[in-house]
């Protein structure tokens, strides 16, 4: 496969494996029963369903792909403008545009399944029943390594309710847990007072891992038209600007629960990822950075390896949660 | 599978060609040799490797040669302001060429443009072989008319309308368009319109073409976080058969060039972010 990016190393699954294990550094990590060759996943909504980026980056080197959120019915998404750049970040109000679970299973999953990279399907429901039904349907499909429950999208009515109330959060996860045996990751919203309460709630509901965090609700106003820059009014803030906030949330979650934590928020380089691992994350997701650099996730993996080698660490598990407060 | 590549291109030249308008030449054989009129490049607008401005900016390709490609842009915000400081030798991170190009020129083609919508039309004009092509440009003043030399080079006649009357026809380019369409109708001559420019101009052009049932291609602009079809940020509402969801198309991969009649103009009101 021809590679069109400038920062590639290794163009085959064999070479990818070599990257993960060369120089006697092990990047292997696990989220419950889900074992990953390396701790870098692509964040939902930032990698499509994999096809568009295949020509720019070697997907087989990535720890796992989390696809764009799937809902029960197709969603057209919000009216444009849907995005706006901010200082070292961006706001988005895409509105969970997706083809719906039926077409996803029929049209998108086959491509994802054919990748050598584990596939995690992100799902979002409007009700607890929706989540359970999605978990059941998707969990039955071959080639699904895990399901990420998107209880935290700020751009959809109801989306936030589950993520701000511990009882609702626990109930959603419990319902999904009853519906499927595949590993369940619960993606939390940072737009709460105390994220550790929600983390404990999803743990109690049976989640195999906590993913922290989704985007922060924000807004931007056009001072010439005197209207919000986003048609939706508000949007979710992501990118380097949120890293300090996300990192603190990850630390709180890691202190609160025994299940693995996956860190998300403004990760651009391997060094950013190391901060999250030190804070207690067992894995990380790379999102907005992929818009800037299609090869960002692979770059983060390389950066993690460089750090481990430079610090004579042979296994990534040695540094997880070792920040000295 | 597209031709798109990620490359580090080098600035060969940069000139201010009109107040706040810059012409930038970037060396990249691979982009220069594969880009087609209507396609764009997605450029990281930074002076140094930092995280701000965060996102790439999209620019239509204006001209290509064997070794390099050119864009013409206007300073409209932080990203373009940073770019205007680039000197020859500066290395630039570029993704491209991206997007759907203009359809091939029709036997009789009218290119209607304004502002930074003109450069992609210049590239389209350069693809002319035997087709009859005229260019109609609208601008606020004569100083805002760019790419004249590109049209001259390929022998394509240019007519200008300026709002302040400083050059050509006083008023809007749509009156020039109307005149030529009336002419074509009288002669029963089929014509196709290719248009790029400020949204109010595109709306008006699309409306005129719809009225007389003349095919019209428009090149659209919207904030593009990714530029490659993943984020669904840059969508335009469409009428009739849209993308898989029936309501929107992505300007970066389904466009930037679309047929005007596909677009739901009544729901299209983007506010470009600087």
Coordinates of C-alpha atoms in Angstrom, one line a residue:
Chain A
X1 CA 0.0 0.0 0.0
X2 CA 1.6 3.3 -1.0
X3 CA 2.1 5.7 1.8
X4 CA 1.4 9.3 1.3
X5 CA 2.5 10.7 4.6
X6 CA 5.7 12.1 5.6
X7 CA 6.0 10.6 9.1
X8 CA 5.7 6.9 8.6
X9 CA 7.7 4.1 9.9
X10 CA 6.8 0.6 8.8
X11 CA 4.2 -0.1 6.1
X12 CA 3.1 -3.7 6.8
X13 CA 1.4 -5.4 9.8
X14 CA 4.8 -7.1 10.3
X15 CA 6.5 -3.8 10.5
X16 CA 3.8 -2.5 12.7
X17 CA 4.3 -5.4 15.1
X18 CA 8.0 -4.6 15.0
X19 CA 7.3 -1.0 16.0
X20 CA 5.3 -2.2 18.9
X21 CA 7.9 -4.6 20.2
X22 CA 11.3 -3.3 18.9
X23 CA 14.1 -2.4 21.2
X24 CA 12.5 -4.6 23.7
X25 CA 9.8 -2.1 24.7
X26 CA 6.4 -3.5 25.2
X27 CA 3.4 -1.2 24.6
X28 CA 0.8 -3.9 25.3
X29 CA -2.1 -2.8 27.4
X30 CA -5.5 -4.2 28.3
X31 CA -8.9 -2.8 29.0
X32 CA -10.7 -5.7 30.7
X33 CA -10.6 -8.6 28.3
X34 CA -9.6 -6.4 25.4
X35 CA -5.8 -6.7 24.8
X36 CA -4.2 -4.0 22.7
X37 CA -0.8 -4.0 21.0
X38 CA -0.3 -0.4 22.0
X39 CA -2.3 2.1 24.1
X40 CA -3.3 4.5 21.3
X41 CA -6.8 4.6 20.0
X42 CA -8.5 7.0 17.6
X43 CA -11.3 9.0 19.2
X44 CA -14.8 8.7 17.9
X45 CA -15.7 11.2 15.3
X46 CA -12.2 12.0 14.4
X47 CA -11.4 9.0 12.2
X48 CA -14.6 8.4 10.3
X49 CA -15.0 4.7 9.8
X50 CA -11.4 4.3 8.7
X51 CA -11.6 4.5 4.9
X52 CA -10.8 8.2 4.3
X53 CA -7.5 8.1 6.3
X54 CA -6.2 4.8 4.9
X55 CA -4.3 6.7 2.1
X56 CA -2.6 9.0 4.6
X57 CA -1.6 6.8 7.5
X58 CA -1.0 3.1 8.3
X59 CA -4.1 2.1 10.2
X60 CA -2.6 -1.3 11.1
X61 CA -0.2 0.4 13.5
X62 CA -2.9 1.9 15.7
X63 CA -3.9 0.2 18.9
X64 CA -7.6 0.3 18.1
X65 CA -10.0 2.4 16.0
X66 CA -13.1 3.9 17.6
X67 CA -15.6 4.7 14.8
X68 CA -18.0 7.6 14.5
X69 CA -21.0 7.3 16.8
X70 CA -23.7 5.0 15.6
X71 CA -27.3 5.7 16.6
X72 CA -30.4 3.6 16.1
X73 CA -31.9 5.8 13.4
X74 CA -29.8 7.7 10.8
X75 CA -29.1 11.3 11.8
X76 CA -28.5 14.1 9.4
X77 CA -26.7 16.2 12.0
X78 CA -26.9 19.9 12.9
X79 CA -27.2 22.7 10.4
X80 CA -23.9 24.4 9.4
X81 CA -21.8 26.1 10.6
X82 CA -20.8 23.1 12.6
X83 CA -17.2 24.0 13.6
X84 CA -15.1 26.9 14.6
X85 CA -11.4 27.2 15.5
X86 CA -10.6 28.7 18.8
X87 CA -7.2 29.3 20.6
X88 CA -5.3 26.1 20.3
X89 CA -8.5 24.2 19.8
X90 CA -11.8 24.0 18.1
X91 CA -15.5 23.9 18.8
X92 CA -17.7 21.3 17.1
X93 CA -21.4 20.8 16.9
X94 CA -21.6 18.1 14.3
X95 CA -24.8 16.6 15.9
X96 CA -23.9 12.9 15.6
X97 CA -24.4 12.7 11.9
X98 CA -24.4 9.0 11.0
X99 CA -26.0 6.4 8.8
X100 CA -27.8 4.6 11.6
X101 CA -27.0 1.1 13.0
X102 CA -28.6 -0.9 10.2
X103 CA -26.6 0.7 7.4
X104 CA -23.5 0.8 9.7
X105 CA -23.6 -2.9 10.1
X106 CA -24.3 -3.5 6.5
X107 CA -22.0 -1.0 4.9
X108 CA -19.3 0.3 7.3
X109 CA -18.5 -2.6 9.5
X110 CA -17.3 -4.9 6.8
X111 CA -14.5 -2.4 5.9
X112 CA -13.6 -2.0 9.5
X113 CA -13.6 -5.7 10.1
X114 CA -11.1 -6.2 7.3
X115 CA -8.6 -4.0 9.0
X116 CA -6.0 -5.8 11.1
X117 CA -6.7 -3.2 13.8
X118 CA -9.2 -3.9 16.6
X119 CA -12.5 -2.1 16.0
X120 CA -14.4 -0.4 18.8
X121 CA -17.9 0.8 17.9
X122 CA -19.2 3.9 19.6
X123 CA -22.9 4.0 20.2
X124 CA -25.3 6.6 21.5
X125 CA -29.0 6.3 22.4
X126 CA -31.7 8.7 23.4
X127 CA -33.1 6.3 26.0
X128 CA -31.7 3.5 28.1
X129 CA -33.6 1.1 25.9
X130 CA -31.8 2.5 22.9
X131 CA -28.4 1.9 24.5
X132 CA -29.3 -1.6 25.4
X133 CA -30.6 -2.4 21.9
X134 CA -27.6 -0.9 20.2
X135 CA -25.3 -2.8 22.6
X136 CA -27.1 -6.0 21.7
X137 CA -27.2 -5.5 18.0
X138 CA -23.6 -4.3 17.6
X139 CA -22.3 -6.8 20.2
X140 CA -23.6 -9.6 18.2
X141 CA -21.6 -8.7 15.1
X142 CA -18.4 -10.5 14.4
X143 CA -15.3 -8.3 14.4
X144 CA -16.4 -5.9 17.2
X145 CA -13.7 -5.8 19.8
X146 CA -15.6 -3.6 22.2
X147 CA -18.4 -1.0 22.4
X148 CA -17.9 2.5 23.6
X149 CA -21.0 4.0 25.2
X150 CA -21.3 7.6 24.3
X151 CA -23.4 8.9 27.2
X152 CA -21.7 12.3 27.0
X153 CA -22.2 14.1 23.7
X154 CA -23.0 17.7 24.4
X155 CA -24.5 18.5 21.0
X156 CA -27.6 16.4 21.2
X157 CA -30.6 16.8 23.4
X158 CA -30.7 14.1 26.1
X159 CA -27.1 13.2 25.3
X160 CA -25.9 14.9 28.4
X161 CA -28.5 13.7 30.9
X162 CA -27.0 10.2 31.4
X163 CA -23.5 11.6 31.8
X164 CA -24.3 14.2 34.5
X165 CA -26.4 12.0 36.8
X166 CA -24.6 9.1 38.5
X167 CA -27.8 7.0 38.7
X168 CA -28.6 7.5 35.1
X169 CA -25.1 6.7 34.1
X170 CA -25.1 3.5 36.1
X171 CA -28.5 2.5 34.7
X172 CA -27.4 2.9 31.1
X173 CA -24.3 0.9 31.6
X174 CA -26.2 -1.8 33.5
X175 CA -28.7 -2.1 30.7
X176 CA -25.9 -2.3 28.1
X177 CA -24.1 -4.8 30.2
X178 CA -27.1 -7.1 30.3
X179 CA -27.4 -6.9 26.5
X180 CA -23.9 -7.9 25.5
X181 CA -20.8 -9.7 26.6
X182 CA -18.3 -7.7 24.6
X183 CA -16.1 -5.3 26.6
X184 CA -17.9 -2.0 27.4
X185 CA -16.2 1.4 27.6
X186 CA -18.1 4.3 29.1
X187 CA -17.2 7.7 27.7
X188 CA -17.8 10.4 30.3
X189 CA -18.6 14.0 30.0
X190 CA -16.4 16.6 31.7
X191 CA -19.3 19.0 32.1
X192 CA -20.0 17.8 35.6
X193 CA -19.1 18.9 39.1
X194 CA -17.3 15.7 40.1
X195 CA -16.4 13.3 37.4
X196 CA -15.2 10.7 40.0
X197 CA -18.9 10.1 40.9
X198 CA -19.8 9.3 37.4
X199 CA -16.7 7.1 37.0
X200 CA -17.7 5.1 40.1
X201 CA -21.3 4.9 38.8
X202 CA -20.3 3.3 35.5
X203 CA -17.9 1.0 37.2
X204 CA -20.8 -0.1 39.4
X205 CA -22.9 -0.6 36.3
X206 CA -20.4 -3.1 34.9
X207 CA -18.3 -1.0 32.5
X208 CA -14.9 -2.6 31.7
X209 CA -13.2 0.8 31.3
X210 CA -13.9 4.5 31.7
X211 CA -13.0 6.9 28.9
X212 CA -12.4 10.5 30.1
X213 CA -13.2 12.9 28.6
X214 CA -15.6 14.0 25.9
X215 CA -15.6 17.6 24.8
X216 CA -16.2 20.6 27.1
X217 CA -19.3 22.7 26.2
X218 CA -18.3 26.1 24.9
X219 CA -19.2 28.8 22.5
X220 CA -17.9 31.5 20.2
X221 CA -19.6 34.7 18.9
X222 CA -19.1 36.5 15.6
X223 CA -18.8 40.1 16.7
X224 CA -19.8 41.4 13.2
X225 CA -23.0 39.5 12.8
X226 CA -23.5 39.4 16.6
X227 CA -24.5 35.8 16.3
X228 CA -22.9 32.6 17.6
X229 CA -20.4 31.1 15.2
X230 CA -22.0 27.7 15.5
X231 CA -25.6 27.3 14.2
X232 CA -26.2 25.1 17.3
X233 CA -25.2 28.0 19.5
X234 CA -22.9 25.9 21.7
X235 CA -20.4 23.2 20.8
X236 CA -17.8 20.9 22.2
X237 CA -14.3 22.2 22.8
X238 CA -11.4 19.9 21.9
X239 CA -7.7 20.2 21.1
X240 CA -4.6 21.2 23.0
X241 CA -6.5 23.9 24.9
X242 CA -8.4 21.3 27.0
X243 CA -5.4 19.1 27.9
X244 CA -4.9 20.4 31.4
X245 CA -8.6 20.1 32.2
X246 CA -8.8 16.6 30.7
X247 CA -5.6 15.5 32.5
X248 CA -7.0 16.5 35.8
X249 CA -10.3 14.6 35.1
X250 CA -8.3 11.5 34.2
X251 CA -6.3 11.7 37.4
X252 CA -9.6 12.0 39.4
X253 CA -11.1 9.0 37.6
X254 CA -8.0 6.9 38.0
X255 CA -8.0 7.6 41.7
X256 CA -11.7 6.7 42.0
X257 CA -12.1 3.4 40.2
X258 CA -10.3 0.1 39.8
X259 CA -11.3 -0.4 36.2
X260 CA -8.9 1.0 33.5
X261 CA -9.1 4.6 32.5
X262 CA -8.6 5.7 28.9
X263 CA -7.4 9.3 28.7
X264 CA -8.7 11.7 26.1
X265 CA -8.2 15.5 25.6
X266 CA -5.7 17.5 23.5
X267 CA -3.2 14.8 22.9
X268 CA -1.0 15.7 20.0
X269 CA 2.4 14.1 20.8
X270 CA 3.8 11.0 22.6
X271 CA 4.8 13.3 25.4
X272 CA 1.2 14.4 25.9
X273 CA 0.2 10.8 26.1
X274 CA 2.8 10.0 28.7
X275 CA 1.3 12.7 30.9
X276 CA -2.0 10.8 30.8
X277 CA -0.4 7.5 31.4
X278 CA 1.5 8.9 34.4
X279 CA -1.9 10.3 35.7
X280 CA -3.3 6.8 35.6
X281 CA -4.6 6.1 32.2
X282 CA -4.0 2.7 30.7
X283 CA -4.6 3.9 27.2
X284 CA -5.3 7.2 25.4
X285 CA -7.4 8.4 22.5
X286 CA -6.1 10.8 19.9
X287 CA -8.8 12.9 18.3
X288 CA -8.5 16.5 17.0
X289 CA -4.8 16.0 16.4
X290 CA -5.8 13.7 13.5
X291 CA -7.4 16.7 11.7
X292 CA -4.2 18.5 11.8
X293 CA -1.9 15.5 11.0
X294 CA -3.5 12.4 9.5
X295 CA -0.6 10.4 11.0
X296 CA -1.0 11.9 14.5
X297 CA -2.0 8.6 16.2
X298 CA 1.0 6.8 14.8
X299 CA 3.2 9.7 15.7
X300 CA 1.9 9.5 19.3
X301 CA 2.8 5.8 19.4
X302 CA 6.3 6.6 18.2
X303 CA 6.7 9.3 20.8
X304 CA 5.6 7.0 23.6
X305 CA 8.3 4.5 22.5
X306 CA 10.9 7.1 22.4
X307 CA 10.1 8.2 25.9
X308 CA 10.2 4.7 27.3
X309 CA 13.5 4.0 25.6
X310 CA 15.0 7.2 26.8
X311 CA 14.0 6.4 30.4
X312 CA 15.0 2.7 30.1
X313 CA 11.5 1.5 30.7
X314 CA 10.8 -1.9 29.0
X315 CA 7.1 -2.2 29.7
X316 CA 4.6 0.5 29.5
X317 CA 2.7 -0.8 32.5
X318 CA 5.7 0.3 34.6
X319 CA 4.8 4.0 34.2
X320 CA 1.0 3.9 34.5
X321 CA -0.3 5.9 37.5
X322 CA 3.2 6.7 38.8
X323 CA 2.9 10.5 39.0
X324 CA 4.2 11.6 42.4
X325 CA 1.7 14.0 43.8
Chain B
X1 CA -8.6 6.5 -4.0
X2 CA -7.6 10.1 -4.6
X3 CA -4.3 11.7 -5.6
X4 CA -3.9 13.4 -2.2
X5 CA -0.6 13.5 -0.5
X6 CA 0.8 15.0 2.6
X7 CA 4.0 16.9 1.7
X8 CA 6.4 19.4 3.1
X9 CA 6.5 22.1 0.4
X10 CA 9.0 25.0 0.2
X11 CA 8.0 28.6 -0.4
X12 CA 9.5 29.7 -3.7
X13 CA 8.0 33.2 -3.8
X14 CA 5.3 35.3 -2.2
X15 CA 4.1 38.6 -3.6
X16 CA 1.4 41.1 -2.4
X17 CA -0.5 41.5 -5.6
X18 CA -3.2 43.8 -4.3
X19 CA -4.0 45.3 -0.9
X20 CA -4.2 42.2 1.4
X21 CA -4.0 39.8 -1.5
X22 CA -1.0 37.5 -1.8
X23 CA 0.2 35.1 -4.5
X24 CA 2.2 32.3 -3.0
X25 CA 4.3 29.8 -4.9
X26 CA 5.1 26.4 -3.2
X27 CA 7.4 23.8 -4.5
X28 CA 6.0 20.3 -4.7
X29 CA 6.3 18.3 -7.9
X30 CA 3.7 15.8 -6.8
X31 CA 1.0 18.3 -6.1
X32 CA 1.9 20.5 -9.1
X33 CA 1.5 17.5 -11.4
X34 CA -1.7 16.1 -10.1
X35 CA -3.8 19.1 -9.1
X36 CA -6.9 19.9 -11.3
X37 CA -8.8 23.1 -11.5
X38 CA -11.3 23.3 -8.6
X39 CA -9.3 21.3 -6.2
X40 CA -7.7 22.7 -3.1
X41 CA -4.8 22.3 -0.8
X42 CA -5.1 22.2 3.0
X43 CA -2.2 24.2 4.5
X44 CA -1.0 24.5 8.1
X45 CA -0.8 28.3 8.5
X46 CA 2.0 28.6 11.0
X47 CA 5.3 30.3 11.2
X48 CA 6.7 27.7 13.6
X49 CA 5.8 24.2 14.7
X50 CA 3.3 25.2 17.4
X51 CA -0.3 24.3 18.1
X52 CA -1.8 27.6 17.1
X53 CA -3.4 28.4 14.7
X54 CA -4.5 24.8 15.2
X55 CA -6.2 23.9 12.0
X56 CA -5.3 23.8 8.4
X57 CA -6.7 26.4 5.9
X58 CA -8.1 25.4 2.5
X59 CA -7.0 27.3 -0.7
X60 CA -8.0 26.5 -4.2
X61 CA -5.0 25.9 -6.5
X62 CA -4.6 28.8 -8.9
X63 CA -1.8 27.7 -11.2
X64 CA 0.5 24.8 -11.6
X65 CA 3.8 24.3 -13.4
X66 CA 6.1 21.2 -13.6
X67 CA 7.7 21.8 -10.2
X68 CA 5.4 24.1 -8.2
X69 CA 1.9 25.2 -7.6
X70 CA 0.4 28.6 -6.7
X71 CA -2.4 29.9 -4.5
X72 CA -3.8 33.3 -4.2
X73 CA -5.3 34.3 -0.8
X74 CA -6.5 37.3 1.0
X75 CA -5.6 38.1 4.6
X76 CA -8.9 37.4 6.5
X77 CA -7.7 36.2 9.9
X78 CA -4.9 34.8 12.1
X79 CA -3.9 32.0 9.8
X80 CA -3.6 34.0 6.6
X81 CA -1.9 36.8 8.5
X82 CA 0.8 34.3 9.6
X83 CA 1.1 33.0 6.0
X84 CA 1.7 36.5 4.7
X85 CA 4.9 36.6 6.7
X86 CA 6.4 33.5 5.0
X87 CA 9.7 34.0 3.2
X88 CA 11.2 32.0 0.4
X89 CA 12.7 28.8 1.9
X90 CA 10.0 28.5 4.5
X91 CA 8.8 24.9 4.8
X92 CA 5.0 24.4 4.7
X93 CA 3.0 21.3 5.6
X94 CA 0.5 20.7 2.8
X95 CA -2.2 18.1 2.2
X96 CA -3.4 17.9 -1.4
X97 CA -4.7 18.1 -4.0
X98 CA -8.1 17.5 -2.4
X99 CA -11.7 17.7 -3.5
X100 CA -13.7 17.3 -6.7
X101 CA -12.5 19.5 -9.5
X102 CA -14.6 21.5 -12.0
X103 CA -16.2 19.5 -14.7
X104 CA -14.5 19.8 -18.1
X105 CA -15.1 23.1 -19.9
X106 CA -18.2 23.1 -22.1
X107 CA -18.0 24.2 -25.7
X108 CA -19.1 27.6 -24.6
X109 CA -18.2 28.4 -21.0
X110 CA -18.7 31.5 -18.8
X111 CA -16.5 31.8 -15.8
X112 CA -18.0 34.1 -13.2
X113 CA -15.9 35.1 -10.2
X114 CA -15.1 37.6 -7.5
X115 CA -12.5 38.1 -4.7
X116 CA -10.5 34.9 -3.9
X117 CA -13.0 33.0 -6.0
X118 CA -11.1 34.0 -9.1
X119 CA -7.9 32.0 -8.7
X120 CA -9.6 28.5 -9.3
X121 CA -11.3 30.0 -12.3
X122 CA -7.9 31.1 -13.6
X123 CA -6.7 27.5 -13.3
X124 CA -9.9 26.3 -15.1
X125 CA -9.3 28.8 -17.9
X126 CA -5.8 27.4 -18.3
X127 CA -7.2 24.0 -19.1
X128 CA -8.9 25.4 -22.2
X129 CA -8.1 23.7 -25.5
X130 CA -10.6 24.7 -28.2
X131 CA -13.6 25.7 -26.0
X132 CA -14.9 29.2 -26.2
X133 CA -14.3 30.7 -22.8
X134 CA -15.1 34.2 -21.4
X135 CA -14.4 35.4 -17.9
X136 CA -16.7 37.8 -16.0
X137 CA -15.2 39.2 -12.8
X138 CA -16.8 41.3 -10.1
X139 CA -15.0 43.4 -7.5
X140 CA -15.6 46.2 -5.2
X141 CA -12.9 48.3 -6.8
X142 CA -10.4 47.9 -9.6
X143 CA -7.7 47.1 -6.9
X144 CA -9.6 43.9 -5.9
X145 CA -9.3 42.3 -9.4
X146 CA -6.7 39.6 -9.3
X147 CA -5.3 37.0 -11.7
X148 CA -5.6 39.2 -14.8
X149 CA -2.3 38.0 -16.1
X150 CA -3.4 34.4 -15.8
X151 CA -6.3 34.9 -18.1
X152 CA -4.2 37.0 -20.5
X153 CA -1.6 34.2 -20.7
X154 CA -4.2 31.7 -22.0
X155 CA -5.9 34.2 -24.3
X156 CA -9.2 34.2 -22.5
X157 CA -11.2 37.6 -22.7
X158 CA -12.0 39.2 -19.4
X159 CA -14.8 41.6 -18.6
X160 CA -14.9 43.4 -15.2
X161 CA -17.7 44.9 -13.2
X162 CA -16.7 47.1 -10.2
X163 CA -19.1 48.3 -7.5
X164 CA -17.5 51.7 -7.4
X165 CA -17.2 52.0 -11.2
X166 CA -13.4 52.3 -11.1
X167 CA -13.2 49.8 -13.9
X168 CA -15.4 48.3 -16.5
X169 CA -19.2 48.1 -15.9
X170 CA -20.3 49.9 -12.7
X171 CA -22.3 47.5 -10.5
X172 CA -22.3 43.7 -10.0
X173 CA -21.0 40.9 -12.1
X174 CA -24.4 39.4 -12.3
X175 CA -25.5 42.1 -14.8
X176 CA -22.6 41.1 -17.0
X177 CA -23.7 37.5 -16.7
X178 CA -27.3 38.3 -17.5
X179 CA -26.2 40.1 -20.6
X180 CA -24.2 37.2 -21.9
X181 CA -26.9 34.7 -21.0
X182 CA -29.5 36.8 -22.9
X183 CA -27.1 36.8 -25.8
X184 CA -26.6 33.1 -25.7
X185 CA -30.3 32.5 -25.5
X186 CA -30.9 34.7 -28.6
X187 CA -28.4 32.6 -30.5
X188 CA -29.8 29.4 -29.1
X189 CA -26.2 28.6 -28.0
X190 CA -25.8 26.2 -25.0
X191 CA -23.7 27.6 -22.3
X192 CA -22.3 26.3 -19.0
X193 CA -21.4 28.6 -16.0
X194 CA -18.5 28.0 -13.6
X195 CA -18.6 30.2 -10.6
X196 CA -16.6 30.9 -7.5
X197 CA -16.6 33.9 -5.2
X198 CA -18.4 35.5 -2.2
X199 CA -21.6 33.7 -1.1
X200 CA -24.0 36.5 -2.1
X201 CA -22.5 36.5 -5.6
X202 CA -22.9 32.7 -5.8
X203 CA -26.5 32.8 -4.7
X204 CA -27.3 35.4 -7.3
X205 CA -25.5 33.5 -10.1
X206 CA -27.3 30.3 -9.1
X207 CA -30.6 32.0 -9.1
X208 CA -30.1 33.5 -12.5
X209 CA -29.0 30.2 -13.9
X210 CA -31.9 28.4 -12.3
X211 CA -34.3 30.8 -13.9
X212 CA -33.0 30.2 -17.5
X213 CA -32.2 26.5 -16.9
X214 CA -28.5 26.9 -17.6
X215 CA -26.1 24.4 -16.0
X216 CA -24.0 26.0 -13.3
X217 CA -21.0 24.7 -11.3
X218 CA -20.2 26.5 -8.1
X219 CA -17.1 26.1 -5.9
X220 CA -18.0 26.5 -2.2
X221 CA -16.2 27.5 0.9
X222 CA -16.6 26.5 4.6
X223 CA -14.5 26.0 7.6
X224 CA -12.7 22.7 7.2
X225 CA -11.2 21.1 10.2
X226 CA -10.0 17.9 8.5
X227 CA -10.4 18.5 4.7
X228 CA -10.5 14.8 3.9
X229 CA -14.0 13.7 4.7
X230 CA -13.8 12.4 8.3
X231 CA -15.2 15.1 10.6
X232 CA -18.4 16.1 8.7
X233 CA -17.8 19.7 9.7
X234 CA -17.8 21.3 6.3
X235 CA -21.2 20.3 5.1
X236 CA -23.6 22.1 2.8
X237 CA -27.3 21.4 2.8
X238 CA -28.5 19.9 -0.4
X239 CA -31.9 19.5 -2.0
X240 CA -32.9 16.3 -3.6
X241 CA -30.5 13.4 -3.4
X242 CA -27.8 14.4 -0.9
X243 CA -25.2 12.2 0.6
X244 CA -26.2 9.0 2.3
X245 CA -28.3 11.0 4.8
X246 CA -30.2 12.9 2.2
X247 CA -29.6 16.3 3.8
X248 CA -25.9 17.3 3.6
X249 CA -22.8 16.9 1.5
X250 CA -19.2 17.4 2.6
X251 CA -17.6 20.3 0.8
X252 CA -14.1 18.8 1.1
X253 CA -14.8 15.4 -0.6
X254 CA -18.2 15.8 -2.3
X255 CA -17.1 19.3 -3.4
X256 CA -15.8 21.9 -3.3
X257 CA -17.3 22.0 -6.7
X258 CA -21.0 21.2 -6.9
X259 CA -23.8 21.8 -9.4
X260 CA -25.8 24.8 -8.2
X261 CA -29.1 23.1 -8.5
X262 CA -28.1 20.5 -6.0
X263 CA -27.7 23.0 -3.2
X264 CA -30.4 24.0 -0.8
X265 CA -29.5 27.7 -0.9
X266 CA -32.3 28.8 1.5
X267 CA -30.6 26.9 4.3
X268 CA -27.0 27.7 3.4
X269 CA -25.5 30.5 5.5
X270 CA -22.0 29.8 6.6
X271 CA -20.0 32.2 8.7
X272 CA -16.3 31.6 7.8
X273 CA -14.1 31.7 10.8
X274 CA -10.8 33.7 10.5

